[in-house]
XYZ file of N, CA, C and O in Angstrom:
380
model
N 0.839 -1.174 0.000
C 0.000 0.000 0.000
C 0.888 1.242 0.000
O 1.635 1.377 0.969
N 0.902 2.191 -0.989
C 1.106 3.361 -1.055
C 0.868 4.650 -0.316
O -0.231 5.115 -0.620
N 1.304 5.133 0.257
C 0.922 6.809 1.166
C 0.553 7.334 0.120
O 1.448 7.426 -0.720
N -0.478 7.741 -0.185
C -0.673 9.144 -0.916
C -0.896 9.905 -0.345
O -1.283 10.708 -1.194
N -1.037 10.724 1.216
C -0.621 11.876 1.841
C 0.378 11.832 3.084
O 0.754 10.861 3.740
N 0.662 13.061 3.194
C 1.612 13.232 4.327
C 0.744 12.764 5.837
O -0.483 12.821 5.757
N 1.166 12.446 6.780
C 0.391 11.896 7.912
C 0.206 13.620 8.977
O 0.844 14.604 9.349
N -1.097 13.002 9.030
C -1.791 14.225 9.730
C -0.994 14.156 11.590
O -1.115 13.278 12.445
N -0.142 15.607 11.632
C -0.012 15.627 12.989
C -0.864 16.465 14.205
O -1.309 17.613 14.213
N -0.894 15.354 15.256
C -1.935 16.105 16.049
C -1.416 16.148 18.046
O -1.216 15.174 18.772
N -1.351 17.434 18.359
C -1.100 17.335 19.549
C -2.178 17.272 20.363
O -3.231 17.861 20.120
N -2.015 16.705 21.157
C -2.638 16.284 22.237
C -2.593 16.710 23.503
O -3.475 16.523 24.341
N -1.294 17.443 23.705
C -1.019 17.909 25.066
C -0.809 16.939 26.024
O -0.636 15.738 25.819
N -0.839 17.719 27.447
C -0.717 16.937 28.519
C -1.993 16.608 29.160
O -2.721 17.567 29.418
N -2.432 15.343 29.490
C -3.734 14.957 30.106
C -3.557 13.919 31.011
O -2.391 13.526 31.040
N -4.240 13.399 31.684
C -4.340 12.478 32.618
C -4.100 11.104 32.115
O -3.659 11.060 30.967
N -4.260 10.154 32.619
C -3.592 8.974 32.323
C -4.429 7.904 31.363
O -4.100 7.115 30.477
N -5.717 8.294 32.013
C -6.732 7.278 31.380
C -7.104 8.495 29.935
O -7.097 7.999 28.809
N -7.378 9.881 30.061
C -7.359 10.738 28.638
C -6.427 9.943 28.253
O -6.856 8.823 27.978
N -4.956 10.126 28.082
C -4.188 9.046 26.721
C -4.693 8.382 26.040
O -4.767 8.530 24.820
N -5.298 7.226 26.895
C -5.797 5.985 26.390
C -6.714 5.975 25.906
O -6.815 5.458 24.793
N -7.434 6.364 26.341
C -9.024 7.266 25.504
C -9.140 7.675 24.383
O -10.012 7.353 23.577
N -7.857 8.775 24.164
C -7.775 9.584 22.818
C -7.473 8.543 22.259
O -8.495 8.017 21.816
N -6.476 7.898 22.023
C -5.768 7.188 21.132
C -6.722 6.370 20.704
O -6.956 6.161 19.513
N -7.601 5.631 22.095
C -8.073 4.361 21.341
C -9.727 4.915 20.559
O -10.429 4.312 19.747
N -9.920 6.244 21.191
C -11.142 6.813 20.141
C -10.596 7.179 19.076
O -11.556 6.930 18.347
N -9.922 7.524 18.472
C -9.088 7.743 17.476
C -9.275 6.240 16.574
O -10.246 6.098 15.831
N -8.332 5.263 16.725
C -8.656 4.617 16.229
C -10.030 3.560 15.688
O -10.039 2.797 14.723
N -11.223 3.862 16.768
C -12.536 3.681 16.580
C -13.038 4.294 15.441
O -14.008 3.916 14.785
N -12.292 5.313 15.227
C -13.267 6.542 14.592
C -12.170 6.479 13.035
O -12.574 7.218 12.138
N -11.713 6.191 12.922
C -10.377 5.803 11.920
C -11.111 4.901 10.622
O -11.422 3.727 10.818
N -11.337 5.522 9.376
C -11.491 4.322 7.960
C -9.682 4.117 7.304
O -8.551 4.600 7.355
N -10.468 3.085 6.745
C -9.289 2.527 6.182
C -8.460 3.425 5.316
O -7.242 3.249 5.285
N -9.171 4.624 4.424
C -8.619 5.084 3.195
C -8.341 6.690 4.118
O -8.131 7.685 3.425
N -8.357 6.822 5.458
C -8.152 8.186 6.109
C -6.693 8.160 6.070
O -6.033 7.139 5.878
N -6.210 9.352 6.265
C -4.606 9.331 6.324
C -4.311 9.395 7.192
O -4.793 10.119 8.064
N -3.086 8.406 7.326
C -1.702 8.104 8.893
C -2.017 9.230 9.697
O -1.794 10.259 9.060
N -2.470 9.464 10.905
C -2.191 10.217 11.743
C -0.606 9.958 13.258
O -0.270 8.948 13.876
N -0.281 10.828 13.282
C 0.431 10.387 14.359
C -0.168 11.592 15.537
O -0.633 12.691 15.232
N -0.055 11.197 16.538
C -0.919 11.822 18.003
C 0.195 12.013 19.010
O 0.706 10.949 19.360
N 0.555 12.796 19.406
C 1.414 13.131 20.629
C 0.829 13.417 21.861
O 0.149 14.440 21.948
N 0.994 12.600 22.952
C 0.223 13.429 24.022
C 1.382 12.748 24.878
O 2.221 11.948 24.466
N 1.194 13.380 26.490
C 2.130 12.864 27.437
C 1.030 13.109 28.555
O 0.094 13.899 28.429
N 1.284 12.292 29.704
C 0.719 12.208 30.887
C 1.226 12.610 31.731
O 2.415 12.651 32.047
N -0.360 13.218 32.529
C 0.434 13.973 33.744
C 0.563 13.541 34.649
O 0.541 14.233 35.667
N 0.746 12.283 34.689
C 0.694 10.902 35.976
C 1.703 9.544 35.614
O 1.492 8.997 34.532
N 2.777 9.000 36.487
C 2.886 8.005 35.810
C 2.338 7.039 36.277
O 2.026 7.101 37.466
N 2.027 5.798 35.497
C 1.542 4.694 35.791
C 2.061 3.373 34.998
O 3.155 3.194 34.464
N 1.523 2.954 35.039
C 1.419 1.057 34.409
C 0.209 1.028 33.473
O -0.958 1.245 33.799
N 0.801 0.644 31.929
C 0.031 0.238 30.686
C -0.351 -1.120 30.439
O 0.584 -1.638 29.829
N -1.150 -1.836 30.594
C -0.998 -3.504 30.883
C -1.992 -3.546 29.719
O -2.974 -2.848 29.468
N -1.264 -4.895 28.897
C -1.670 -5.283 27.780
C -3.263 -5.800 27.651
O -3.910 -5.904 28.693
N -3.995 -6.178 26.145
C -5.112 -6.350 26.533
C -5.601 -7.663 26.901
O -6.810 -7.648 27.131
N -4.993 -8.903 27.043
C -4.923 -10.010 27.765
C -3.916 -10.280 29.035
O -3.488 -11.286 29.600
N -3.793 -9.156 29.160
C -2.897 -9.400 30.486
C -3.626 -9.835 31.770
O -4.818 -9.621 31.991
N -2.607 -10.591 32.746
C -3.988 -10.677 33.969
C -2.337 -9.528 34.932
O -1.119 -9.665 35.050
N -3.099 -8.800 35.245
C -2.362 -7.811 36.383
C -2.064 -8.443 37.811
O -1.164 -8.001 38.525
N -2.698 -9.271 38.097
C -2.347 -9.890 39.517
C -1.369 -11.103 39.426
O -0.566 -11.397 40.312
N -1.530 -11.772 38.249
C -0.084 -12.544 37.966
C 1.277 -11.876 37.660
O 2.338 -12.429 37.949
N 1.176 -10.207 36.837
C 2.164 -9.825 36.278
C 3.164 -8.574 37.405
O 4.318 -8.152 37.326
N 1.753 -8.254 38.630
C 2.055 -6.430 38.942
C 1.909 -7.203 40.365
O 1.346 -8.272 40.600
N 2.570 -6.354 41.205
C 2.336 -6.372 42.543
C 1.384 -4.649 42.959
O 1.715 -3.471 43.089
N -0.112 -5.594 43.049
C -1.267 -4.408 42.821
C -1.569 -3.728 43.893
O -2.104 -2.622 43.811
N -1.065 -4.679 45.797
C -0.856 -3.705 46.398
C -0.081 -2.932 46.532
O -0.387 -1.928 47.176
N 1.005 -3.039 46.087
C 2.433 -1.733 45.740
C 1.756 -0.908 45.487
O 1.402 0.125 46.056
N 1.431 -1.633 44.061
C 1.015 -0.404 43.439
C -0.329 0.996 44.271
O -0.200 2.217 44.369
N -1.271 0.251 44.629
C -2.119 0.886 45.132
C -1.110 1.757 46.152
O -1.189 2.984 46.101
N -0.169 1.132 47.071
C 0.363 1.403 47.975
C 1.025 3.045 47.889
O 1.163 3.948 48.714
N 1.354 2.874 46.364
C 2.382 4.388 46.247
C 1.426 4.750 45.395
O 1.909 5.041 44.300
N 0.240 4.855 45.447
C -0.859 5.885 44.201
C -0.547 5.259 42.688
O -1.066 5.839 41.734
N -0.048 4.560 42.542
C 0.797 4.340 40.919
C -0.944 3.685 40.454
O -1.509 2.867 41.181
N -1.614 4.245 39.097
C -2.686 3.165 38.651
C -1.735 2.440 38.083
O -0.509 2.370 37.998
N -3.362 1.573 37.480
C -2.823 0.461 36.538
C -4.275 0.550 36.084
O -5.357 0.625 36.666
N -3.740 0.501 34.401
C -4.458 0.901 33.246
C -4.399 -0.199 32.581
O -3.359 -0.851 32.483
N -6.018 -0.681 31.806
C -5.590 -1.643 30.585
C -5.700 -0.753 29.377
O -6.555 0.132 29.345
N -4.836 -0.963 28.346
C -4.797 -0.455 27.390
C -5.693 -1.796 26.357
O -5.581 -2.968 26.718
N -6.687 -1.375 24.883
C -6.604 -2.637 24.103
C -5.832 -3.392 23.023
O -6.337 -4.102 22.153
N -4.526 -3.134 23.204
C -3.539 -3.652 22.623
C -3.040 -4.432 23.270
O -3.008 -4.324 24.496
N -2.320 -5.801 22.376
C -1.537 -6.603 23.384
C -0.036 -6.034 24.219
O 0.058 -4.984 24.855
N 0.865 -6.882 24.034
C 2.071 -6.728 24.721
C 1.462 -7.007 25.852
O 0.334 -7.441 26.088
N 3.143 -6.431 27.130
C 3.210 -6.424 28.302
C 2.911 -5.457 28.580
O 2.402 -4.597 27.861
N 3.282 -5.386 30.158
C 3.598 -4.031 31.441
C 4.483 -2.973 30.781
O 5.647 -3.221 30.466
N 3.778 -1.535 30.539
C 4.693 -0.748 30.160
C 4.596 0.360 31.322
O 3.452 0.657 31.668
N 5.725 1.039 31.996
C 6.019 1.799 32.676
C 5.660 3.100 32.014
O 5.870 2.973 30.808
N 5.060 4.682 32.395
C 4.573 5.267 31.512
C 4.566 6.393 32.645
O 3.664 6.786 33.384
N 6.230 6.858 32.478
C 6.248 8.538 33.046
C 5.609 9.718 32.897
O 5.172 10.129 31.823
N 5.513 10.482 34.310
C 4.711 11.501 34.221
C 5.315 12.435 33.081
O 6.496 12.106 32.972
N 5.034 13.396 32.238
C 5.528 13.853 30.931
C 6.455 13.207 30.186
O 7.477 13.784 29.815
N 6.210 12.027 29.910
C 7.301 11.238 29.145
C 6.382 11.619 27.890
O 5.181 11.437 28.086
N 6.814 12.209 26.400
C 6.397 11.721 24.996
C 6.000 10.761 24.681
O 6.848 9.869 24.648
N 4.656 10.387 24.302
C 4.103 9.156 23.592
C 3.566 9.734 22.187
O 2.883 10.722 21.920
N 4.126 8.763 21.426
C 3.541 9.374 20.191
C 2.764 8.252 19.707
O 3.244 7.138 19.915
N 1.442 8.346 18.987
C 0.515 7.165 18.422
C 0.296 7.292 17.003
O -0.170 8.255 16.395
N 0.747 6.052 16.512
C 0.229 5.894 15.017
C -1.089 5.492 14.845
O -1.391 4.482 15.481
N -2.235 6.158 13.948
C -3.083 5.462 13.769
C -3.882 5.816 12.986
O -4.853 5.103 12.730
């Protein structure tokens, strides 16, 4: 498949932890096939834990820690693992 346009860039700013996940994955809800590449920048103003979309969190995370020091834990619906996800760290999303 061919690009025939440049990919649409879009900031996102800084938002909360579960906004990220939100945007991105409404984004891709809302996404046809023949729309052009977007890439999405946003960063969070929290860090937390990204856990894949078959992950089980109580086999992978120690969830009272976590609760313990405020840290969430987020499912994202993509697979993979546990991703660590600093407060203003750059995430950029293809989609």
């Amino acid at each position: 498949m061919a690009i025939s346009e440049a990919p649409v860039w879009l900031d996102g700013g800084r938002v909360s932890a579960r906004e990220m996940h939100a945007l991105y994955t409404g984004m891709t809800v809302c996404t046809r096939a023949d729309d052009p590449i977007r890439v999405m920048w946003l960063s969070s103003d929290e860090a937390h834990v990204s856990i894949g979309a078959g992950q089980n969190p109580a086999a992978d995370l120690d969830l009272a820690g976590c609760r313990a020091q405020g840290v969430q834990v987020l499912r994202r619906p993509l697979g993979g693992g546990a991703v660590w996800i600093d407060a203003d760290q750059p995430c950029f999303f293809l989609v």
